[in-house]
Coordinates of C-alpha atoms in Angstrom, one line a residue:
M606 CA -13.8 16.1 -12.7
A607 CA -15.7 17.4 -9.5
S608 CA -18.8 15.7 -8.7
L609 CA -22.1 17.2 -9.2
V610 CA -22.6 17.2 -5.5
E611 CA -19.2 19.3 -5.1
R612 CA -20.4 21.8 -8.3
G613 CA -23.7 22.2 -6.7
V614 CA -22.5 23.2 -3.1
A615 CA -19.9 25.3 -4.7
A616 CA -22.4 27.3 -6.6
D617 CA -24.4 27.8 -3.4
A618 CA -21.3 29.0 -1.6
G619 CA -19.8 31.1 -4.0
A620 CA -23.1 32.5 -5.8
G621 CA -22.6 35.9 -3.7
A622 CA -20.4 37.3 -6.6
R623 CA -22.9 37.6 -9.2
T624 CA -26.7 36.5 -9.6
P625 CA -27.4 34.4 -12.5
A626 CA -30.0 35.6 -15.2
I627 CA -33.5 33.9 -14.6
G628 CA -35.3 33.1 -17.6
M629 CA -39.1 33.0 -18.2
A630 CA -38.9 29.3 -18.1
A631 CA -38.0 29.7 -14.1
Y632 CA -41.0 32.1 -13.6
Y633 CA -43.4 29.9 -15.8
A634 CA -42.3 27.1 -13.2
L635 CA -42.9 29.2 -10.1
G636 CA -46.1 30.7 -11.2
V637 CA -47.7 27.1 -12.0
L638 CA -46.3 25.8 -8.7
A639 CA -47.7 28.7 -6.9
L640 CA -51.3 28.0 -8.6
A641 CA -50.9 24.1 -7.4
N642 CA -50.3 25.4 -4.0
V643 CA -53.2 27.6 -4.1
L644 CA -55.0 24.5 -4.9
N645 CA -53.3 22.5 -2.4
Y646 CA -54.7 24.7 0.4
L647 CA -58.1 25.5 -1.3
D648 CA -58.7 21.7 -1.0
R649 CA -56.9 20.9 2.2
Q650 CA -58.7 24.0 4.2
I651 CA -62.2 24.3 2.5
V652 CA -63.4 21.9 5.7
S653 CA -62.8 25.0 8.1
I654 CA -65.8 27.1 6.8
L655 CA -67.9 24.0 6.1
A656 CA -67.1 22.5 9.5
Q657 CA -70.4 23.9 11.0
S658 CA -72.4 22.4 8.4
I659 CA -70.7 19.2 8.5
K660 CA -70.7 18.9 12.2
A661 CA -74.8 19.2 11.8
D662 CA -75.3 17.1 8.9
L663 CA -73.0 14.1 10.3
K664 CA -73.7 14.5 13.9
L665 CA -70.4 15.2 15.1
D666 CA -68.7 16.9 17.9
D667 CA -65.6 19.1 18.3
A668 CA -63.1 16.4 18.8
D669 CA -64.5 14.8 15.6
L670 CA -63.9 18.0 13.8
G671 CA -60.1 18.4 15.0
F672 CA -59.4 15.1 13.7
L673 CA -61.0 16.0 10.4
L674 CA -59.6 19.5 10.5
G675 CA -56.0 18.2 11.3
T676 CA -55.3 14.8 12.2
A677 CA -56.7 12.5 9.1
F678 CA -55.1 14.7 6.9
A679 CA -51.9 15.4 8.5
V680 CA -50.9 11.8 9.4
F681 CA -51.2 9.9 6.1
Y682 CA -49.7 12.9 4.5
S683 CA -46.6 12.2 6.7
V684 CA -46.8 8.7 5.8
V685 CA -46.9 8.7 2.2
G686 CA -44.6 11.9 2.1
I687 CA -41.7 10.2 3.8
A688 CA -41.7 8.0 0.6
M689 CA -42.3 11.0 -1.7
G690 CA -39.0 12.7 -0.5
R691 CA -36.8 10.4 -1.8
I692 CA -39.0 9.5 -4.8
S693 CA -38.9 13.4 -5.8
D694 CA -35.2 12.9 -5.9
G695 CA -35.1 9.9 -8.2
L696 CA -38.1 10.5 -10.6
P697 CA -39.1 13.4 -12.7
R698 CA -40.4 15.9 -10.3
K699 CA -42.9 17.4 -12.6
K700 CA -44.6 14.1 -13.5
V701 CA -45.0 13.2 -9.7
M702 CA -46.3 16.5 -8.7
A703 CA -49.1 16.1 -11.5
L704 CA -50.1 12.7 -10.4
G705 CA -50.5 13.8 -6.9
L706 CA -52.4 16.8 -8.0
A707 CA -54.9 14.7 -10.0
L708 CA -55.2 12.7 -6.9
W709 CA -55.7 15.3 -4.1
S710 CA -58.3 16.7 -6.6
S711 CA -60.2 13.5 -6.9
M712 CA -60.1 12.7 -3.3
T713 CA -61.4 16.3 -2.6
A714 CA -64.6 15.4 -4.9
L715 CA -65.0 12.1 -3.2
G716 CA -65.4 13.9 0.2
G717 CA -68.4 15.7 -1.3
A718 CA -70.0 12.4 -1.3
A719 CA -69.4 11.2 2.2
A720 CA -72.7 10.2 4.4
N721 CA -70.7 9.8 7.7
F722 CA -67.7 10.4 9.6
A723 CA -65.7 7.4 8.5
M724 CA -66.4 8.3 4.7
L725 CA -65.2 11.7 5.1
G726 CA -62.3 10.5 7.0
V727 CA -61.2 8.2 4.4
A728 CA -61.5 11.1 1.9
R729 CA -59.5 13.4 3.9
I730 CA -56.9 10.6 4.2
G731 CA -56.8 10.5 0.4
V732 CA -56.1 14.1 0.1
G733 CA -53.6 13.9 2.3
V734 CA -51.8 11.1 0.3
G735 CA -52.3 13.2 -2.7
E736 CA -50.9 16.3 -1.3
A737 CA -47.8 14.6 0.2
V738 CA -46.0 15.1 -3.3
A739 CA -46.5 19.0 -3.2
N740 CA -43.6 20.2 -0.7
P741 CA -40.9 17.9 -1.8
C742 CA -41.5 18.2 -5.5
S743 CA -42.0 21.8 -5.5
H744 CA -39.3 23.1 -3.3
S745 CA -36.9 20.9 -4.6
L746 CA -37.6 22.1 -8.3
L747 CA -37.4 25.9 -7.2
A748 CA -34.1 24.9 -5.2
D749 CA -32.8 23.9 -8.6
I750 CA -34.1 26.5 -10.7
F751 CA -33.4 29.7 -8.8
P752 CA -30.1 30.8 -7.5
P753 CA -29.2 30.9 -3.7
Q754 CA -29.6 34.8 -3.6
R755 CA -33.4 34.6 -5.0
R756 CA -34.2 31.3 -3.3
A757 CA -36.2 32.7 -0.6
I758 CA -38.1 35.2 -2.2
A759 CA -39.1 32.2 -4.7
M760 CA -40.3 30.0 -1.8
S761 CA -42.1 32.9 -0.2
I762 CA -43.8 33.4 -3.6
L763 CA -44.4 29.6 -3.7
L764 CA -45.8 29.8 -0.1
S765 CA -48.2 32.7 -1.0
G766 CA -50.3 30.2 -2.4
V767 CA -50.8 28.6 1.0
F768 CA -52.7 32.1 2.1
A769 CA -54.5 32.3 -1.2
G770 CA -55.8 28.9 -1.2
G771 CA -56.8 29.5 2.4
A772 CA -58.6 32.7 1.8
L773 CA -60.5 31.4 -1.3
A774 CA -61.4 28.2 0.9
L775 CA -63.2 30.7 3.5
F776 CA -64.7 33.0 0.7
L777 CA -66.1 30.0 -1.7
G778 CA -66.9 28.0 1.2
G779 CA -69.1 30.7 2.9
Y780 CA -70.4 31.8 -0.7
F781 CA -71.8 28.2 -1.2
L782 CA -73.3 27.9 2.2
E783 CA -75.4 31.0 1.9
H784 CA -76.1 30.9 -2.1
W785 CA -76.4 27.4 -3.3
D786 CA -80.0 27.1 -3.0
A787 CA -80.3 29.9 -5.6
M788 CA -77.2 28.8 -7.7
C789 CA -78.3 25.0 -8.0
T790 CA -81.0 25.6 -10.3
A791 CA -78.5 26.9 -13.1
V792 CA -76.5 23.4 -12.8
P793 CA -77.5 21.3 -15.5
I794 CA -77.4 18.0 -13.5
A795 CA -80.5 16.3 -12.2
G796 CA -81.0 16.6 -8.5
A797 CA -78.0 19.4 -8.2
C798 CA -80.6 20.9 -5.5
E799 CA -80.7 18.0 -3.4
V800 CA -76.9 18.2 -2.6
A801 CA -76.2 19.9 0.6
P802 CA -74.1 23.0 0.2
W803 CA -70.9 21.8 1.9
K804 CA -70.8 18.7 -0.7
A805 CA -71.6 21.0 -3.5
A806 CA -68.8 23.3 -2.5
M807 CA -66.3 20.3 -2.3
F808 CA -67.2 19.1 -5.6
T809 CA -66.6 22.6 -7.1
V810 CA -63.1 23.1 -5.7
A811 CA -61.7 19.9 -7.0
L812 CA -62.4 21.0 -10.7
P813 CA -59.0 22.7 -11.7
G814 CA -57.0 20.3 -10.5
L815 CA -56.9 18.3 -13.6
P816 CA -55.9 21.0 -16.0
L817 CA -53.6 22.4 -13.9
A818 CA -51.7 18.8 -13.4
L819 CA -51.4 19.1 -17.5
M820 CA -49.7 22.6 -17.1
I821 CA -47.4 21.1 -14.7
L822 CA -46.3 18.9 -16.9
A823 CA -45.2 21.6 -19.1
I824 CA -42.3 22.8 -16.6
R825 CA -38.7 22.8 -18.0
E826 CA -37.1 20.5 -15.5
P827 CA -33.5 20.8 -14.7
A828 CA -31.4 17.7 -15.5
R829 CA -30.1 15.8 -12.4
A830 CA -27.7 13.0 -12.0
T831 CA -29.6 11.6 -9.1
E832 CA -32.8 10.1 -11.0
A833 CA -33.4 6.4 -10.4
Q834 CA -31.8 3.7 -12.5
G835 CA -33.5 0.8 -13.8
S836 CA -37.1 -0.3 -12.9
K837 CA -39.1 2.9 -12.0
M838 CA -41.7 0.9 -10.4
G839 CA -39.6 -1.1 -8.5
F840 CA -38.2 2.0 -7.1
V841 CA -41.5 3.4 -6.0
L842 CA -42.2 0.3 -4.4
G843 CA -39.2 0.0 -2.5
E844 CA -39.4 3.6 -1.3
F845 CA -43.0 3.1 0.2
A846 CA -41.7 -0.3 1.5
T847 CA -39.7 2.3 3.8
A848 CA -42.9 4.5 5.1
I849 CA -45.9 2.2 5.2
P850 CA -46.4 -0.5 8.0
P851 CA -45.7 -3.5 8.1
F852 CA -43.5 -3.5 4.9
T853 CA -41.4 -0.9 6.8
M854 CA -40.3 -3.8 9.5
L855 CA -39.2 -6.0 6.2
T856 CA -37.4 -3.0 5.0
V857 CA -35.5 -2.6 8.3
W858 CA -34.7 -6.4 8.5
R859 CA -33.2 -6.3 5.0
L860 CA -30.9 -3.4 5.7
A861 CA -30.1 -4.2 9.3
G862 CA -30.9 -7.5 10.2
L863 CA -32.3 -8.8 13.5
R864 CA -31.0 -6.1 15.5
G865 CA -32.3 -3.3 13.4
L866 CA -35.7 -5.1 13.4
G867 CA -35.5 -5.3 17.1
R868 CA -35.3 -1.7 17.6
N869 CA -37.9 -1.0 15.3
M870 CA -40.3 -3.4 16.8
L871 CA -39.5 -1.6 20.2
I872 CA -40.2 1.6 18.8
A873 CA -43.7 0.3 17.6
A874 CA -44.4 -1.1 20.9
L875 CA -43.9 2.2 22.7
L876 CA -45.9 4.1 20.4
A877 CA -48.9 1.6 20.6
V878 CA -48.8 1.8 24.4
A879 CA -48.6 5.4 24.4
A880 CA -51.7 5.3 21.9
A881 CA -53.5 3.1 24.2
I882 CA -52.9 5.0 27.1
L883 CA -54.3 8.3 25.3
T884 CA -57.3 6.6 23.9
H885 CA -58.1 5.1 27.6
L886 CA -57.8 8.7 28.8
T887 CA -59.7 10.8 26.0
G888 CA -61.7 7.8 24.1
D889 CA -60.5 9.1 20.8
I890 CA -59.1 5.7 19.4
A891 CA -59.0 7.3 15.5
Q892 CA -57.0 10.4 16.6
W893 CA -54.3 8.3 18.7
A894 CA -54.0 5.3 16.6
A895 CA -53.4 7.7 13.4
F896 CA -51.3 9.9 15.3
A897 CA -49.1 6.7 16.3
L898 CA -48.8 5.5 13.0
G899 CA -47.7 8.7 11.8
A900 CA -45.0 9.1 14.3
Y901 CA -43.9 5.3 13.7
A902 CA -43.5 6.1 10.1
V903 CA -41.5 9.4 10.6
V904 CA -39.1 7.4 13.3
T905 CA -38.8 4.5 11.1
W906 CA -37.9 6.5 7.8
G907 CA -35.1 8.0 9.9
Q908 CA -33.9 4.7 11.1
V909 CA -33.8 3.3 7.4
Q910 CA -31.7 6.5 6.2
S911 CA -29.3 6.0 8.9
Y912 CA -28.6 2.5 7.3
R913 CA -29.3 3.3 3.6
D914 CA -27.9 7.0 3.2
K915 CA -25.9 8.0 6.0
P916 CA -24.9 11.3 4.4
L917 CA -28.6 12.1 3.9
Y918 CA -29.3 10.9 7.7
R919 CA -26.7 12.6 9.0
L920 CA -27.8 16.0 7.6
T921 CA -31.3 15.6 8.6
F922 CA -32.6 13.2 11.2
G923 CA -29.1 12.5 12.7
D924 CA -28.3 16.5 13.0
R925 CA -29.3 18.4 16.0
T926 CA -29.5 21.8 14.1
F927 CA -31.8 20.4 11.9
L928 CA -34.1 18.6 14.3
L929 CA -34.1 21.6 16.5
A930 CA -34.9 23.6 13.6
T931 CA -37.8 21.0 12.7
I932 CA -39.4 21.2 16.2
S933 CA -39.2 24.7 16.8
T934 CA -41.1 25.5 13.7
A935 CA -43.4 22.9 14.2
L936 CA -44.3 24.2 17.4
V937 CA -44.9 27.6 15.9
A938 CA -47.1 25.9 13.3
C939 CA -49.2 24.3 16.1
V940 CA -49.9 27.5 17.6
G941 CA -51.3 29.3 14.4
G942 CA -52.4 26.3 12.6
A943 CA -54.8 25.6 15.2
V944 CA -55.9 29.0 15.5
H945 CA -56.1 29.4 11.6
V946 CA -58.3 26.1 11.2
W947 CA -61.0 27.0 14.0
S948 CA -61.0 30.9 13.4
A949 CA -64.0 30.5 10.8
P950 CA -66.1 28.0 13.0
Y951 CA -65.2 30.0 16.1
A952 CA -66.2 33.2 14.3
M953 CA -69.8 31.9 13.2
R954 CA -70.5 30.8 16.7
T955 CA -69.4 33.9 18.1
F956 CA -70.6 36.4 16.0
S957 CA -74.0 37.1 14.0
I958 CA -72.8 37.1 10.7
P959 CA -73.9 35.6 7.2
A960 CA -71.5 32.8 6.2
H961 CA -70.7 34.4 3.0
E962 CA -69.9 37.7 4.7
L963 CA -67.8 35.9 7.3
G964 CA -65.9 34.0 4.4
L965 CA -65.2 37.1 2.6
S966 CA -64.4 39.2 5.3
L967 CA -62.0 36.5 6.8
G968 CA -60.9 35.4 3.7
V969 CA -59.5 38.9 2.6
A970 CA -58.1 39.4 6.0
S971 CA -56.1 36.0 5.5
I972 CA -54.9 36.5 1.9
A973 CA -54.0 40.3 2.2
G974 CA -52.2 39.5 5.4
G975 CA -50.7 36.3 4.4
V976 CA -49.3 37.2 1.1
L977 CA -48.2 40.6 2.5
G978 CA -46.4 38.6 5.4
V979 CA -44.7 35.7 3.3
L980 CA -43.3 38.2 0.9
L981 CA -42.1 40.5 3.5
G982 CA -40.7 37.6 5.1
G983 CA -38.8 36.2 2.3
W984 CA -37.4 39.5 1.4
A985 CA -36.2 40.7 4.9
T986 CA -34.6 37.2 5.5
D987 CA -32.6 37.4 2.2
R988 CA -31.4 40.8 3.2
W989 CA -30.7 39.9 6.9
K990 CA -28.8 36.6 5.9
R991 CA -26.4 38.6 3.8
S992 CA -24.7 39.7 7.3
D993 CA -26.2 36.9 9.8
L994 CA -26.9 33.2 9.2
R995 CA -29.2 33.4 12.2
A996 CA -31.9 35.5 10.1
P997 CA -34.5 32.5 9.5
V998 CA -34.7 31.9 13.4
G999 CA -34.7 35.8 14.0
I1000 CA -37.7 36.1 11.6
T1001 CA -39.3 33.3 13.1
A1002 CA -39.1 34.4 16.6
I1003 CA -40.7 37.6 15.5
S1004 CA -43.6 35.7 13.5
L1005 CA -44.5 34.0 16.7
L1006 CA -44.1 36.7 19.3
G1007 CA -46.1 39.4 17.1
G1008 CA -48.9 37.0 16.6
V1009 CA -49.6 36.5 20.3
P1010 CA -51.4 39.6 20.8
C1011 CA -53.3 39.0 17.6
I1012 CA -54.5 35.7 18.9
L1013 CA -55.5 37.1 22.5
T1014 CA -57.4 39.8 20.5
M1015 CA -59.2 37.7 18.2
L1016 CA -60.3 35.3 21.1
L1017 CA -61.5 38.3 23.5
V1018 CA -63.2 41.0 21.6
E1019 CA -66.9 41.1 21.0
E1020 CA -66.6 43.3 17.7
F1021 CA -66.6 41.5 14.5
A1022 CA -64.4 44.4 13.0
V1023 CA -62.0 44.3 15.7
F1024 CA -61.7 40.7 15.1
I1025 CA -61.2 41.0 11.3
G1026 CA -58.6 43.5 12.0
A1027 CA -56.8 41.4 14.3
A1028 CA -56.7 38.4 11.8
F1029 CA -55.3 40.5 9.2
I1030 CA -52.4 41.5 11.4
L1031 CA -52.1 37.9 12.5
G1032 CA -51.8 36.8 8.9
I1033 CA -48.9 39.3 8.3
F1034 CA -47.1 37.9 11.5
S1035 CA -48.0 34.3 10.8
A1036 CA -46.5 34.0 7.5
L1037 CA -43.4 35.9 8.0
W1038 CA -41.3 32.6 8.8
S1039 CA -42.5 30.3 6.1
G1040 CA -40.3 31.0 3.2
A1041 CA -37.5 31.9 5.6
T1042 CA -37.5 28.3 7.2
A1043 CA -38.0 26.5 3.9
A1044 CA -34.9 28.1 2.2
M1045 CA -33.0 27.3 5.5
V1046 CA -34.0 23.8 5.3
Q1047 CA -32.5 23.6 1.6
D1048 CA -29.3 25.3 2.9
L1049 CA -28.7 22.7 5.4
V1050 CA -28.4 19.7 2.9
L1051 CA -26.6 18.9 -0.5
P1052 CA -28.3 19.4 -3.5
R1053 CA -29.0 15.8 -4.4
M1054 CA -30.9 16.0 -1.0
R1055 CA -33.3 18.4 -1.4
G1056 CA -36.6 17.0 -1.9
S1057 CA -36.0 14.4 0.9
A1058 CA -34.9 17.5 3.3
A1059 CA -38.1 19.1 2.4
A1060 CA -40.1 16.2 2.8
S1061 CA -38.5 15.2 6.4
Y1062 CA -39.0 19.1 7.6
S1063 CA -42.7 19.1 6.6
L1064 CA -43.6 15.7 7.8
V1065 CA -42.4 16.2 11.2
A1066 CA -43.9 19.7 11.6
I1067 CA -47.1 18.7 10.1
V1068 CA -47.6 15.4 12.3
I1069 CA -46.7 17.8 15.5
S1070 CA -48.8 20.9 14.2
S1071 CA -51.6 19.3 12.1
G1072 CA -51.6 16.3 14.1
T1073 CA -52.2 17.6 17.4
G1074 CA -52.9 21.4 17.1
P1075 CA -56.7 21.2 15.8
Y1076 CA -57.5 18.2 18.0
W1077 CA -56.4 19.7 20.9
A1078 CA -58.4 22.7 20.6
G1079 CA -61.2 20.6 19.7
K1080 CA -61.1 18.4 22.5
V1081 CA -60.7 21.2 25.1
S1082 CA -63.3 22.6 23.7
A1083 CA -65.5 19.5 23.8
L1084 CA -64.6 19.0 27.4
T1085 CA -65.2 22.8 28.3
G1086 CA -68.1 23.6 26.2
S1087 CA -65.9 26.8 25.4
L1088 CA -63.8 26.9 21.9
T1089 CA -62.1 29.8 23.2
A1090 CA -60.8 27.9 26.2
G1091 CA -59.4 25.1 23.6
L1092 CA -57.5 28.0 21.5
L1093 CA -56.1 29.6 24.6
S1094 CA -55.0 26.5 25.9
I1095 CA -52.4 26.2 22.8
M1096 CA -50.8 29.3 23.9
I1097 CA -48.8 27.3 26.4
L1098 CA -46.6 26.3 23.3
V1099 CA -45.2 29.7 22.9
P1100 CA -42.2 29.8 25.5
I1101 CA -41.5 26.1 24.6
A1102 CA -41.0 27.2 20.8
L1103 CA -39.0 30.1 21.8
Y1104 CA -36.7 28.1 23.9
F1105 CA -36.0 25.7 20.9
L1106 CA -35.6 28.8 18.5
W1107 CA -33.1 30.2 20.7
R1108 CA -31.3 26.8 20.9
V1109 CA -31.1 27.0 16.8
S1110 CA -30.1 30.3 16.9
R1111 CA -26.8 29.4 18.6
R1112 CA -25.9 26.6 16.1
L1113 CA -26.9 28.4 12.8
P1114 CA -23.8 30.8 12.3
H1115 CA -21.7 27.5 12.2
E1116 CA -23.7 25.8 9.5
T1117 CA -21.9 27.1 6.2
S1118 CA -22.3 25.2 3.0
E1119 CA -18.6 24.1 3.5
A1120 CA -19.4 22.8 7.0
R1121 CA -22.4 20.8 5.7
L1122 CA -20.8 19.3 3.2
A1123 CA -17.9 17.9 5.5
I1124 CA -20.3 16.5 7.7
A1125 CA -21.7 14.5 4.8
R1126 CA -18.4 13.7 3.6
Q1127 CA -17.1 12.2 6.9
A1128 CA -20.6 9.8 6.6
G1129 CA -19.5 8.6 3.2
E1130 CA -20.5 11.3 0.6
P1131 CA -18.3 10.6 -2.4
A1132 CA -15.5 13.3 -3.2
H1133 CA -15.9 12.5 -6.9
A1134 CA -18.6 11.1 -9.0

């Protein structure tokens, strides 16, 4: 009997002859997971429009804001997400997803109670921990539910929640900043009007999380042969031991002995030295300690997989195509992400626009441009890929190059209407590549590895983009006194990203399903179940 791995790869390779029927259960799963992605990015990005109020209330500078807007969330998202990749491949994904949604919603509410930088930082870390489940669980579920011919458009619909959530964050955050003084009188809670508007906004956006978590539990999940056997708690603890220091060192020692432990300790020492040097140069210990922790956890996870699951390692961290694709898209995300999270604070400082009007205008521009772009990108990629496997890379390059003049326009114009128009067009270009690359990552691995692959790709991308982009722009702003200078400085990454995309494009035509299966087999993937 052919193994499930063989049948899954064969289905992916030979599905071009006929597209299987897609039932209502699949569309329910897609709809609910897309709504979860809306909350994911609503809770994640609400701090952007609230940043000016948070800065004044908690007495922060732009470097502190950069840490809160990016690093605090991203690094711990990455650390936990490393374990979540394998956990989503070994446990019922809908249950893991529901638990994560409940957690990140609770931590968003906790952020509303923060009284200082440290408390808000801990809350943002908690949001990152909860949201780490989202990509591996949702991407893996949809890759199993939808056939290859519809996978990019399904991923694009899922990822449209990114832009809907981001837009809602701008609108709701701005509305609360302007109108909470009037709204609070209708809230039947003693002392409601004594709560700062930014805190009330964070409490409110956290509310839908628990009901939606229950809806996720109703998803009809496809059966898999890869779910963990035996103690589920032991499996989960074992996976976290591969991600959370110092337990990572015990895991490496158990799998690879003193030689492997020595290599791991050398990695930790080099990252510690780099973090110390950067802290000395910038004075920002929280930023570089957190970034070093995230980088160590990601590298260690790759090292662990090289001992524990060689086929998975060989198709992800041990594969040049996968790494080049991940690095290139991380650099693209770094440029777009920094501009996105700082666009509301920038506009509030540059234009004399009330917060609710700014949030509405920027939110409408973001959601209209983003949803249009992500759906157009998914559709175009599916069509282009029929004749050229390089389609995801081509779409990403178009996305990057098309966004550059939009960013320059936003940062150099004096008219608010022109700024919003450029933001809308930037939303289209910035969104083109997300569904395409998510589907490409799934195409580069075997069916049993889909959650781990999504986690690997997302984690490296987020450590690089969210862990450095917002902080970079904020730090340059703090040093120069100009947020414009901070955001323009990010543009140096554009030619570097294009170089890596070019390298991926040279390799991608050879990465067929059969070729990837052959690589896995050479690394020890069994031929039969």
